[in-house]
Coordinates of C-alpha atoms and ligand atoms in Angstrom, one line a residue:
M1 CA 1.8 -21.0 -12.2
N2 CA 1.2 -24.7 -11.5
E3 CA -2.0 -25.5 -13.4
K4 CA -1.4 -29.5 -13.1
L5 CA -2.2 -29.7 -9.6
D6 CA -5.4 -31.4 -8.8
Y7 CA -6.3 -29.2 -5.8
A8 CA -9.6 -31.1 -5.0
Q9 CA -7.5 -34.6 -4.9
L10 CA -4.7 -33.1 -2.6
G11 CA -7.8 -31.8 -0.2
L12 CA -6.8 -28.1 -0.1
K13 CA -8.5 -26.2 2.4
V14 CA -8.2 -22.6 2.9
G15 CA -9.7 -20.3 5.3
L16 CA -9.2 -16.4 5.0
E17 CA -9.2 -13.6 7.5
V18 CA -9.3 -10.2 6.2
H19 CA -8.3 -7.3 8.3
Q20 CA -9.1 -3.7 7.3
Q21 CA -8.6 -0.5 9.0
L22 CA -11.8 1.4 9.5
D23 CA -11.9 5.2 8.6
T24 CA -12.9 6.5 12.1
H25 CA -12.5 9.7 13.7
T26 CA -10.8 8.4 16.7
K27 CA -9.0 5.1 17.6
L28 CA -11.1 2.2 19.0
F29 CA -10.3 2.7 22.8
C30 CA -9.3 6.4 23.0
H31 CA -9.6 9.6 21.3
C32 CA -6.4 9.8 19.4
K33 CA -6.3 10.4 15.9
P34 CA -6.0 7.0 13.8
E35 CA -3.0 8.2 11.7
L36 CA 0.6 7.5 11.3
F37 CA 3.5 9.9 11.8
K38 CA 6.6 10.5 9.5
E39 CA 8.7 12.6 11.8
E40 CA 11.0 12.0 14.3
P41 CA 9.2 10.8 17.7
E42 CA 8.7 13.1 20.6
I43 CA 8.6 10.4 23.1
T44 CA 10.5 7.2 23.3
F45 CA 10.4 4.6 26.2
L46 CA 11.9 1.3 26.7
R47 CA 9.9 -1.8 28.2
R48 CA 11.2 -5.3 28.9
L49 CA 9.2 -7.9 27.1
R50 CA 7.3 -9.9 29.8
P51 CA 5.5 -13.3 29.4
T52 CA 1.7 -12.7 30.0
Q53 CA -0.2 -15.3 31.9
S54 CA -3.6 -16.4 30.9
E55 CA -6.2 -17.4 33.3
L56 CA -5.3 -21.1 32.8
G57 CA -2.0 -19.9 34.2
Q58 CA -0.1 -21.0 31.0
I59 CA 2.9 -19.1 29.8
D60 CA 3.5 -18.8 26.1
P61 CA 6.8 -20.7 25.5
A62 CA 7.9 -18.3 22.7
A63 CA 7.4 -15.2 24.9
Y64 CA 9.0 -16.9 28.0
F65 CA 12.0 -17.7 25.7
E66 CA 12.2 -13.9 24.4
F67 CA 12.1 -12.8 28.0
Q68 CA 14.8 -15.1 29.0
K69 CA 16.9 -13.7 26.2
G70 CA 16.5 -10.0 27.6
V71 CA 14.7 -8.6 24.7
K72 CA 13.7 -5.0 25.1
I73 CA 11.2 -2.9 23.2
L74 CA 11.8 0.7 22.4
Y75 CA 8.4 2.4 21.8
E76 CA 8.2 5.6 19.6
A77 CA 5.3 8.0 20.0
N78 CA 3.9 11.4 19.5
S79 CA 1.3 13.3 21.3
Q80 CA -1.1 13.5 18.2
T81 CA -1.4 9.8 17.5
S82 CA -1.2 8.2 20.9
C83 CA -1.9 9.0 24.8
L84 CA -1.4 7.0 28.1
V85 CA -3.9 4.4 26.7
E86 CA -1.4 3.2 24.0
M87 CA 1.3 3.4 26.7
D88 CA -0.6 1.1 28.9
E89 CA -0.3 3.8 31.7
E90 CA -4.3 4.3 31.6
P91 CA -7.1 1.9 31.4
P92 CA -8.8 1.9 28.0
H93 CA -11.9 4.1 27.3
P94 CA -15.1 2.5 26.3
L95 CA -15.6 1.0 22.9
N96 CA -15.7 3.4 19.9
M97 CA -19.4 3.1 18.6
E98 CA -18.6 4.4 15.4
A99 CA -16.3 1.6 14.5
V100 CA -19.0 -0.8 16.2
E101 CA -21.6 0.8 13.7
I102 CA -19.2 0.3 10.6
A103 CA -18.5 -3.4 11.6
L104 CA -22.3 -3.9 12.1
T105 CA -22.9 -2.3 8.7
A106 CA -20.7 -4.8 7.1
A107 CA -21.9 -7.7 9.0
L108 CA -25.6 -7.2 7.9
M109 CA -24.3 -6.8 4.3
M110 CA -23.0 -10.4 4.7
K111 CA -26.1 -11.5 6.4
A112 CA -24.5 -12.4 9.7
T113 CA -26.3 -12.3 12.9
P114 CA -25.4 -9.5 15.5
V115 CA -24.2 -10.8 19.0
D116 CA -26.6 -9.7 21.8
E117 CA -23.7 -8.3 23.7
I118 CA -20.3 -7.2 22.9
H119 CA -17.4 -8.7 25.2
V120 CA -14.1 -7.2 24.6
M121 CA -11.4 -10.0 25.2
R122 CA -7.6 -10.0 25.4
K123 CA -5.6 -12.1 23.0
T124 CA -2.1 -12.8 24.1
V125 CA 0.4 -11.4 21.7
I126 CA 4.1 -12.2 22.4
D127 CA 6.2 -9.9 20.2
G128 CA 6.0 -6.6 21.8
S129 CA 3.6 -5.1 19.0
N130 CA 1.1 -4.3 21.7
T131 CA 2.4 -2.6 24.9
T132 CA 0.0 -4.5 27.1
G133 CA 1.1 -8.0 26.2
F134 CA -2.0 -8.7 24.4
Q135 CA -4.7 -7.3 22.0
R136 CA -8.3 -6.4 22.5
T137 CA -10.7 -8.1 20.1
C138 CA -14.4 -8.6 20.1
V139 CA -16.8 -10.4 18.2
I140 CA -19.8 -8.3 16.5
A141 CA -21.5 -10.7 14.5
I142 CA -21.6 -14.5 13.5
N143 CA -22.5 -16.8 10.9
G144 CA -22.8 -14.9 7.7
T145 CA -22.5 -15.9 4.1
I146 CA -21.4 -14.1 1.1
K147 CA -21.8 -15.1 -2.7
V148 CA -18.8 -15.5 -4.7
G149 CA -19.7 -16.5 -8.2
E150 CA -22.1 -19.6 -7.8
K151 CA -20.7 -20.4 -4.4
T152 CA -21.8 -19.5 -1.0
V153 CA -19.0 -18.8 1.4
P154 CA -19.8 -19.2 5.3
I155 CA -18.5 -16.2 7.1
Q156 CA -17.6 -17.3 10.7
H157 CA -17.4 -14.1 12.4
I158 CA -17.0 -10.5 12.0
S159 CA -14.7 -8.9 14.8
L160 CA -13.4 -5.4 15.8
E161 CA -9.8 -5.4 16.9
E162 CA -7.3 -2.9 17.7
D163 CA -4.4 -2.7 15.2
A164 CA -1.0 -3.3 16.5
A165 CA 2.3 -1.0 16.8
R166 CA 4.2 -1.2 13.7
K167 CA 8.0 -2.4 13.7
T168 CA 10.4 0.2 12.6
G169 CA 13.7 -1.5 13.4
E170 CA 15.9 -4.1 15.4
E171 CA 19.3 -3.5 16.9
G172 CA 20.7 -6.5 18.7
T173 CA 18.1 -7.4 21.5
T174 CA 16.2 -4.2 21.2
I175 CA 13.1 -4.0 18.8
R176 CA 11.7 -0.7 17.9
Y177 CA 8.1 -0.2 17.4
R178 CA 5.9 2.9 16.7
I179 CA 2.7 3.2 18.8
D180 CA 1.1 5.6 16.2
R181 CA -0.9 2.4 14.7
L182 CA -1.7 0.9 17.9
G183 CA -5.5 1.3 18.5
I184 CA -6.5 2.1 15.0
P185 CA -10.1 0.1 14.7
L186 CA -9.6 -3.0 12.4
I187 CA -12.5 -5.1 11.2
E188 CA -11.6 -8.8 11.0
V189 CA -13.7 -10.9 8.5
A190 CA -13.1 -14.9 8.9
T191 CA -14.4 -17.3 6.5
A192 CA -14.8 -20.9 7.2
P193 CA -12.0 -23.1 5.6
V194 CA -14.3 -23.9 2.3
I195 CA -12.0 -22.5 -0.3
N196 CA -10.6 -25.2 -2.6
T197 CA -8.2 -23.6 -5.1
P198 CA -5.7 -20.8 -5.2
K199 CA -7.8 -18.9 -7.7
E200 CA -10.9 -19.1 -5.4
A201 CA -8.9 -17.7 -2.4
G202 CA -8.1 -14.6 -4.6
G203 CA -11.8 -14.2 -5.4
V204 CA -13.2 -14.5 -1.8
A205 CA -10.8 -11.9 -0.7
L206 CA -11.8 -9.6 -3.3
A207 CA -15.4 -10.1 -2.8
I208 CA -15.0 -9.5 0.8
G209 CA -12.9 -6.3 0.4
K210 CA -15.6 -5.0 -2.1
I211 CA -18.2 -5.5 0.5
L212 CA -16.1 -3.5 3.0
R213 CA -15.5 -0.7 0.7
A214 CA -19.2 -0.3 -0.2
T215 CA -19.6 0.8 3.6
G216 CA -17.6 4.0 2.7
K217 CA -16.0 3.7 5.9
V218 CA -12.6 2.1 5.4
K219 CA -9.0 3.4 5.0
R220 CA -7.5 3.1 1.6
G221 CA -4.0 2.3 0.5
L222 CA -1.3 -0.1 1.0
G223 CA -0.9 -1.3 4.6
T224 CA -4.6 -0.6 5.4
I225 CA -5.7 -4.0 4.4
R226 CA -4.0 -7.3 5.5
Q227 CA -5.2 -10.9 4.8
D228 CA -4.2 -13.9 6.9
L229 CA -4.5 -17.5 5.2
N230 CA -5.0 -20.8 7.2
I231 CA -3.9 -23.3 4.3
S232 CA -3.8 -27.4 4.7
I233 CA -3.6 -30.2 2.5
K234 CA -4.4 -34.0 3.0
G235 CA -1.3 -35.4 4.9
G236 CA 0.1 -31.9 5.5
A237 CA -0.6 -29.4 8.5
L238 CA -2.3 -26.2 9.0
T239 CA -0.1 -23.5 8.2
E240 CA -1.3 -19.8 9.1
I241 CA 0.2 -17.2 6.8
K242 CA 0.1 -13.7 8.1
G243 CA 0.1 -10.4 6.7
V244 CA -0.5 -10.7 2.8
Q245 CA -1.1 -6.9 1.7
E246 CA -1.7 -7.3 -1.9
L247 CA -4.7 -9.0 -3.1
E248 CA -3.4 -10.2 -6.1
L249 CA -0.7 -12.1 -4.3
I250 CA -3.1 -14.4 -2.5
P251 CA -3.3 -17.2 -5.2
L252 CA 0.3 -17.4 -5.5
V253 CA 0.9 -17.4 -1.8
V254 CA -1.7 -20.6 -1.6
E255 CA -0.1 -22.2 -4.6
Y256 CA 3.2 -22.1 -3.0
E257 CA 2.3 -23.3 0.5
V258 CA 0.7 -26.4 -1.4
Q259 CA 4.0 -26.6 -3.1
R260 CA 5.9 -26.4 0.2
Q261 CA 3.6 -28.8 2.0
L262 CA 4.0 -31.3 -0.9
N263 CA 7.7 -31.1 -1.1
L264 CA 8.0 -31.6 2.8
I265 CA 5.8 -34.6 2.6
K266 CA 8.1 -36.0 -0.2
I267 CA 11.4 -35.4 1.9
S268 CA 9.6 -37.1 5.1
Q269 CA 8.9 -40.1 2.8
E270 CA 12.3 -40.3 1.5
L271 CA 14.0 -39.8 5.0
A272 CA 11.8 -42.7 6.2
K273 CA 12.7 -44.9 3.4
A274 CA 16.5 -44.1 4.0
G275 CA 15.7 -45.4 7.5
V276 CA 16.1 -42.1 9.4
R277 CA 14.5 -42.3 12.9
P278 CA 14.1 -39.5 15.3
E279 CA 16.4 -41.3 17.8
N280 CA 19.3 -40.8 15.6
L281 CA 18.9 -37.0 15.7
K282 CA 21.0 -36.4 18.9
E283 CA 21.5 -33.0 20.8
E284 CA 25.2 -33.5 20.9
F285 CA 27.0 -30.1 20.0
F286 CA 30.6 -30.1 18.7
D287 CA 33.0 -27.1 19.5
V288 CA 34.6 -27.1 16.0
T289 CA 36.2 -23.5 16.2
E290 CA 39.8 -25.3 15.8
V291 CA 39.0 -26.6 12.2
F292 CA 38.4 -22.7 11.1
Q293 CA 41.4 -21.3 12.7
Q294 CA 43.0 -20.4 9.5
T295 CA 39.4 -20.0 7.5
N296 CA 39.2 -17.6 4.7
C297 CA 35.5 -17.3 5.5
K298 CA 35.0 -13.8 6.6
V299 CA 31.7 -14.4 8.7
L300 CA 33.6 -17.4 10.5
R301 CA 36.9 -15.5 11.0
K302 CA 35.2 -12.2 12.4
A303 CA 33.4 -14.4 14.8
I304 CA 36.5 -16.1 16.1
E305 CA 38.5 -12.9 16.3
K306 CA 35.5 -11.7 18.6
G307 CA 36.0 -14.6 20.8
Q308 CA 32.9 -16.6 19.7
R309 CA 32.8 -20.3 19.1
V310 CA 32.0 -22.3 16.2
L311 CA 29.4 -25.1 17.3
A312 CA 28.1 -27.9 15.1
V313 CA 25.5 -30.5 14.9
K314 CA 25.3 -33.9 13.1
L315 CA 22.1 -34.6 11.1
P316 CA 22.3 -38.6 10.2
G317 CA 20.8 -39.4 6.9
F318 CA 20.2 -35.8 5.8
K319 CA 22.9 -35.3 3.2
G320 CA 21.4 -33.7 0.2
F321 CA 18.1 -32.9 1.9
L322 CA 19.1 -29.6 3.2
K323 CA 19.6 -28.1 -0.5
R324 CA 16.2 -29.5 -1.5
E325 CA 14.2 -26.5 -2.9
L326 CA 10.5 -26.2 -1.3
I327 CA 9.3 -23.1 -3.0
P328 CA 11.6 -20.6 -5.0
G329 CA 14.4 -19.5 -2.8
V330 CA 13.5 -21.5 0.0
R331 CA 15.2 -24.7 0.8
L332 CA 14.8 -27.0 3.8
G333 CA 18.1 -25.5 4.9
T334 CA 16.4 -22.1 4.6
E335 CA 13.7 -23.2 7.1
M336 CA 16.5 -24.6 9.7
A337 CA 18.1 -21.1 9.2
D338 CA 14.8 -19.1 10.0
R339 CA 14.3 -21.3 13.1
A340 CA 18.1 -20.7 14.2
R341 CA 17.5 -16.8 13.9
F342 CA 14.4 -17.0 15.6
W343 CA 15.3 -19.1 18.7
G344 CA 19.3 -18.3 18.8
R345 CA 19.0 -14.8 17.7
V346 CA 22.2 -15.9 15.3
G347 CA 22.7 -14.2 12.0
G348 CA 22.5 -17.6 10.1
I349 CA 23.6 -21.0 9.8
F350 CA 26.3 -23.0 7.5
H351 CA 25.3 -26.5 6.2
T352 CA 27.6 -29.0 4.4
D353 CA 24.9 -29.4 1.6
E354 CA 26.1 -25.9 0.4
L355 CA 29.8 -26.3 0.9
P356 CA 32.5 -25.5 -0.3
A357 CA 31.5 -22.1 -0.6
Y358 CA 31.6 -18.6 1.2
G359 CA 35.5 -18.9 1.6
I360 CA 35.1 -22.3 3.2
T361 CA 37.3 -24.9 1.5
S362 CA 36.8 -28.7 0.9
Q363 CA 39.5 -29.5 3.2
E364 CA 37.8 -27.4 6.2
V365 CA 34.8 -29.3 5.3
E366 CA 36.5 -32.7 5.5
A367 CA 38.2 -31.8 8.7
L368 CA 34.8 -30.7 9.9
R369 CA 33.0 -34.1 9.0
K370 CA 36.0 -35.8 10.6
A371 CA 35.6 -33.7 13.7
V372 CA 31.9 -34.6 14.4
S373 CA 32.5 -38.3 13.3
A374 CA 29.9 -37.7 10.2
Q375 CA 29.1 -40.5 7.9
S376 CA 29.0 -40.0 4.1
T377 CA 25.3 -39.8 4.1
D378 CA 25.1 -37.1 7.1
A379 CA 24.8 -33.4 6.7
V380 CA 26.5 -31.1 9.4
V381 CA 25.1 -27.8 10.3
F382 CA 27.3 -25.3 12.1
V383 CA 26.9 -21.8 13.6
A384 CA 29.3 -19.1 14.8
D385 CA 28.2 -17.1 17.9
A386 CA 28.3 -16.7 21.5
P387 CA 28.2 -20.4 23.1
E388 CA 24.6 -19.9 24.4
N389 CA 23.2 -18.7 21.2
A390 CA 24.8 -21.1 19.1
K391 CA 23.5 -23.9 21.2
D392 CA 19.9 -22.2 21.0
A393 CA 20.4 -22.0 17.2
L394 CA 21.3 -25.7 16.8
K395 CA 18.7 -26.9 19.2
A396 CA 16.2 -25.2 16.9
V397 CA 17.8 -26.9 13.8
L398 CA 17.5 -30.3 15.4
E399 CA 14.0 -29.8 16.2
R400 CA 13.2 -28.8 12.5
A401 CA 15.3 -31.7 11.4
C402 CA 12.9 -34.1 13.7
E403 CA 9.8 -32.2 12.2
A404 CA 10.9 -32.9 8.6
L405 CA 10.9 -36.8 9.6
K406 CA 7.2 -36.2 10.2
G407 CA 6.3 -33.9 7.3
V408 CA 5.0 -30.6 7.9
P409 CA 5.0 -28.7 11.1
E410 CA 2.2 -26.6 12.2
E411 CA 3.6 -23.0 12.2
T412 CA 2.8 -19.3 11.7
R413 CA 4.7 -17.8 8.7
A414 CA 4.8 -14.5 7.3
A415 CA 4.1 -13.6 3.7
N416 CA 7.1 -11.9 1.8
P417 CA 6.3 -9.4 -1.0
D418 CA 7.2 -12.0 -3.6
G419 CA 4.5 -14.6 -2.7
T420 CA 6.9 -16.8 -0.7
T421 CA 6.9 -17.2 3.1
R422 CA 9.1 -17.3 6.1
Y423 CA 8.8 -18.7 9.7
M424 CA 7.5 -16.3 12.1
R425 CA 6.5 -18.5 15.4
P426 CA 4.9 -21.6 16.5
R427 CA 1.3 -21.6 16.2
P428 CA -0.1 -20.5 19.4
G429 CA -2.2 -22.9 21.6
A430 CA -6.0 -22.3 22.1
A431 CA -5.7 -20.9 25.5
R432 CA -4.8 -17.3 24.5
M433 CA -8.2 -15.5 24.8
Y434 CA -9.4 -14.1 28.1
P435 CA -11.9 -11.3 29.1
E436 CA -10.8 -7.7 29.1
T437 CA -12.3 -6.6 32.5
D438 CA -11.6 -2.7 32.0
I439 CA -14.4 -2.6 29.5
P440 CA -18.2 -3.1 30.3
P441 CA -20.2 -5.3 28.0
I442 CA -22.2 -3.3 25.2
Q443 CA -25.6 -4.6 24.7
L444 CA -27.1 -4.5 21.1
T445 CA -30.7 -3.7 21.1
E446 CA -32.8 -4.7 18.4
E447 CA -34.0 -1.1 17.8
Y448 CA -30.3 -0.1 17.3
I449 CA -29.7 -2.9 14.9
N450 CA -32.8 -2.2 12.7
K451 CA -31.9 1.3 12.3
I452 CA -28.5 0.0 10.9
R453 CA -30.2 -2.5 8.9
Q454 CA -32.7 0.1 7.1
N455 CA -29.7 2.3 5.8
L456 CA -27.6 -0.4 4.6
P457 CA -25.6 0.5 1.3
E458 CA -26.2 -1.4 -1.6
L459 CA -24.2 -4.8 -2.2
P460 CA -21.6 -4.3 -4.9
E461 CA -23.5 -7.0 -7.0
Q462 CA -26.6 -5.2 -6.9
K463 CA -25.2 -2.0 -7.7
L464 CA -23.7 -3.7 -10.9
Q465 CA -26.8 -4.9 -12.1
R466 CA -28.6 -1.3 -11.2
L467 CA -25.8 0.5 -13.1
M468 CA -26.1 -2.0 -16.2
Q469 CA -29.9 -1.6 -16.3
E470 CA -30.4 2.1 -15.3
Y471 CA -27.7 3.5 -17.5
N472 CA -27.4 1.0 -20.3
L473 CA -23.7 0.4 -19.6
N474 CA -22.0 -2.9 -20.3
Q475 CA -20.9 -5.1 -17.6
K476 CA -17.3 -4.0 -17.9
L477 CA -17.7 -0.3 -17.6
A478 CA -20.0 -1.0 -14.9
Q479 CA -17.6 -2.9 -12.8
Q480 CA -14.8 -0.5 -13.6
L481 CA -17.0 2.3 -12.3
I482 CA -17.7 0.4 -8.9
D483 CA -14.0 -0.4 -8.7
S484 CA -13.0 3.2 -9.4
E485 CA -15.3 4.1 -6.7
C486 CA -16.8 7.2 -8.5
T487 CA -20.2 5.9 -8.9
E488 CA -21.8 8.5 -6.9
L489 CA -20.1 11.2 -9.1
F490 CA -21.1 9.2 -12.2
E491 CA -24.8 9.2 -11.4
K492 CA -24.9 12.8 -10.4
V493 CA -23.3 13.8 -13.8
A494 CA -25.3 11.3 -15.9
K495 CA -28.5 12.8 -14.2
E496 CA -27.6 16.5 -14.6
S497 CA -25.9 16.6 -17.9
Q498 CA -27.6 14.5 -20.4
V499 CA -24.4 13.2 -21.8
P500 CA -24.5 9.6 -23.0
P501 CA -23.8 7.8 -19.7
T502 CA -21.1 5.4 -21.6
T503 CA -19.1 8.4 -22.4
I504 CA -19.1 9.7 -18.7
A505 CA -18.4 6.2 -17.5
A506 CA -15.5 5.9 -19.9
F507 CA -14.0 9.1 -19.0
L508 CA -14.3 8.5 -15.1
T509 CA -12.5 5.1 -15.5
E510 CA -10.5 4.5 -18.4
T511 CA -9.6 8.1 -19.2
L512 CA -8.8 9.3 -15.7
K513 CA -6.7 6.1 -14.9
S514 CA -4.5 6.6 -18.1
L515 CA -4.1 10.4 -17.1
K516 CA -3.0 9.2 -13.6
R517 CA -0.4 6.9 -15.2
E518 CA 0.8 9.7 -17.2
G519 CA 1.4 11.7 -14.1
V520 CA -1.4 14.0 -14.2
K521 CA -2.5 15.3 -10.7
T522 CA -6.2 14.2 -11.1
K523 CA -7.0 15.2 -7.5
N524 CA -6.6 18.8 -8.4
V525 CA -9.8 18.9 -10.5
S526 CA -12.7 18.9 -8.4
E527 CA -16.2 16.7 -8.5
S528 CA -18.0 20.0 -9.5
Q529 CA -15.5 21.2 -12.0
I530 CA -16.1 17.7 -13.8
L531 CA -19.8 17.9 -13.5
E532 CA -19.2 21.5 -15.1
M533 CA -17.3 20.1 -17.9
F534 CA -20.0 17.7 -18.9
K535 CA -22.7 20.1 -18.6
A536 CA -20.6 22.2 -21.1
V537 CA -20.5 19.0 -23.5
A538 CA -24.3 18.7 -23.1
S539 CA -25.1 22.6 -24.1
G540 CA -22.4 22.4 -27.2
E541 CA -20.2 24.7 -25.4
L542 CA -17.6 22.0 -25.3
A543 CA -16.7 19.2 -27.5
K544 CA -16.4 15.8 -26.1
E545 CA -13.2 15.3 -27.8
A546 CA -11.7 18.0 -25.9
L547 CA -12.5 16.9 -22.5
T548 CA -9.3 15.1 -22.0
E549 CA -7.4 18.4 -22.8
V550 CA -9.6 20.4 -20.7
F551 CA -9.1 18.1 -17.7
K552 CA -5.4 18.2 -18.0
W553 CA -5.3 21.9 -18.2
L554 CA -7.5 22.3 -15.1
A555 CA -5.3 19.8 -13.2
Q556 CA -2.2 22.0 -14.1
H557 CA -3.9 25.1 -13.2
E558 CA -5.4 24.4 -9.7
G559 CA -7.9 27.2 -8.8
K560 CA -8.7 28.3 -12.5
T561 CA -12.3 28.0 -14.0
L562 CA -13.5 25.8 -16.9
H563 CA -14.3 29.2 -18.9
E564 CA -10.6 29.9 -18.3
A565 CA -9.5 26.5 -19.7
I566 CA -11.7 26.9 -22.7
Q567 CA -10.1 30.4 -23.5
S568 CA -6.7 29.6 -22.9
L569 CA -6.7 26.3 -24.9
G570 CA -8.5 28.1 -27.9
L571 CA -11.3 25.5 -27.6
K572 CA -14.2 27.8 -28.2
M573 CA -16.7 26.0 -30.2
L574 CA -17.0 27.1 -33.9
S575 CA -20.2 28.6 -35.0
E576 CA -22.1 26.7 -37.9
K577 CA -21.0 29.3 -40.3
E578 CA -17.4 28.9 -39.4
L579 CA -17.6 25.3 -39.9
E580 CA -19.2 25.9 -43.2
E581 CA -16.3 27.9 -44.4
I582 CA -13.7 25.5 -43.3
V583 CA -15.5 22.8 -45.1
E584 CA -15.7 24.9 -48.4
K585 CA -12.1 25.7 -48.2
T586 CA -11.1 22.1 -47.8
I587 CA -13.1 21.0 -50.8
R588 CA -11.4 24.0 -52.8
I589 CA -7.8 22.7 -52.0
N590 CA -8.9 19.2 -52.9
K591 CA -11.0 20.2 -55.8
E592 CA -9.2 17.7 -58.2
T593 CA -9.5 14.6 -56.0
V594 CA -13.1 15.5 -55.5
E595 CA -13.9 15.9 -59.2
K596 CA -12.1 12.7 -59.9
Y597 CA -13.3 10.4 -57.1
R598 CA -16.4 11.7 -56.1
K599 CA -18.1 9.5 -53.3
E600 CA -14.7 8.1 -52.3
S601 CA -13.2 11.7 -51.8
F602 CA -15.6 11.8 -48.6
H603 CA -13.2 10.4 -46.2
I604 CA -10.3 12.6 -47.5
I605 CA -12.3 15.6 -46.7
V606 CA -13.4 14.6 -43.4
S607 CA -10.1 13.7 -42.0
S608 CA -8.8 16.7 -43.2
V609 CA -11.6 19.0 -41.8
M610 CA -11.4 17.0 -38.5
R611 CA -7.6 17.6 -38.2
E612 CA -8.3 21.4 -38.3
V613 CA -11.4 21.5 -36.1
R614 CA -10.8 18.8 -33.4
G615 CA -12.0 19.7 -30.0
R616 CA -14.0 22.7 -31.5
A617 CA -16.6 21.1 -33.1
N618 CA -19.1 18.3 -32.9
P619 CA -17.9 15.4 -35.3
E620 CA -21.5 14.7 -36.4
K621 CA -22.1 18.2 -37.3
V622 CA -19.0 18.2 -39.4
I623 CA -19.9 15.1 -41.2
E624 CA -23.6 16.7 -41.8
I625 CA -22.0 19.8 -43.3
I626 CA -19.4 18.0 -45.4
K627 CA -22.3 15.6 -46.8
K628 CA -24.4 18.4 -47.6
K629 CA -21.6 20.4 -49.4
L630 CA -20.5 17.5 -51.6
E631 CA -23.7 16.7 -52.7
K632 CA -23.7 20.2 -54.3
Ligands
ZN1 ZN1 -4.6 7.4 22.8

């Protein structure tokens, strides 16, 4: 963590887009189940990627490029989770009103203004993740706000979208996608770019996630929520980072992006100082296959044996810059390699900043430099592949080098699980939305909105205050209850069992969490069994110290009753008479100690008795009896 950076001075601006799958009965534009399947697909079909044309007649350059490369998509499906709509063989059905209602609920909780009429739009998507070539999306409400600590964060819009197909593999020019996920309703919440520190970005995402969960109608688990971040700093550029799945990762992703941009700015300044100009970077490719005819580098030898060529390009003045680390594990050379892979569909690149290595000798590096007439301050990048691919790859490297002279390129990047990012595609232009003509607009009447407004769930902040006041819980415990999402069960148990609320709350949060960590199948115990357990505590039938043990037993013996648990564990509560006998026996055994130390012997007797009766007696009762007996 880099605590030293002054983010205000750097002009950091972050906007957040949270995408969360809704827990509806059907998909957004058809009646299929919004679920994923694990089995082998029942149906597969192959499509060629075709560039879609927007109304303005512009063809997305990246889509056109992929089209030229002959990229094919193999879609996998089964009949449970997809139909002709997902295959783009049938027009979409009307918009799912259950999803609309959930989105409106969340929107009203964020004080947003619903639109008068919902218009479904098409957003061009270039990677094959939608069978149609576009994603359907519609704005539900605009201009909301949420409170995060002391700050009011503007929410620009709340929208509904169809989720995309999920990628399951890639072989050569064929990409595999599974269309089960396609069409699952997603709510999109977009903030204004008003977030100024990495930590705040994490806090805002958490606050939005809590509001969405408070609707009670969102899916849970990894992959059901994805956050996109728009990040810029002064003198840098707007970078769009897609697909951060873990909330905890957000601050780190922002921090890395700031670091990346700062390092790229520094590199551009140093290159300028060294006198490197765009006109020095020439689209001149050298066939250097001869240089590596006898090479020990496996990758190169294999390529040459296959009849492929080794092509090289010179980057004047770039020596040393390609190995400069931008963020951990990502160098300027890595960014060039990402571009080469994307635009040339090659496996990777070699560059002189990392050589000799990989079986490439210093003699070969010398020969290479000579072959392209490189000066001592130049870097050389080379690729082994079919000449067309190699050329495209080197063109992309050159372009990235040109951008390095200017500083930070505007691009869309994908988040890695470790918080770093990788190149995904150029940032799409503005003209990528156009109306979906297959779906009629939907009017939102005031009456309909008011009905939803009257049934809004409590905001997490309100609920926190209420739990603290009504049940006298401390803030930490109340927050844990909300986070664990068993507030409803807690309130039911507290109202029906007379057990102190703190005991119930601690059990439902901390105890259950640690049991889960131990591997106890907590789901095997039903809510009504938990209620029954606490009622037994209240009636004196069960000691609260025995709750954990009983719960564990019930989790292991699904279908058995609380009574059976108490019997089987020998936890039947001791009668007062039985307790008195145990206390008397213990005092007898410790007679000498009791007579010698009097008052101080109290603790010894208590711990000795408790060891014997734990879980079968109320500790307060035990202490009362011991006091009484010792006084005699
Ligand atoms: Zn369907």
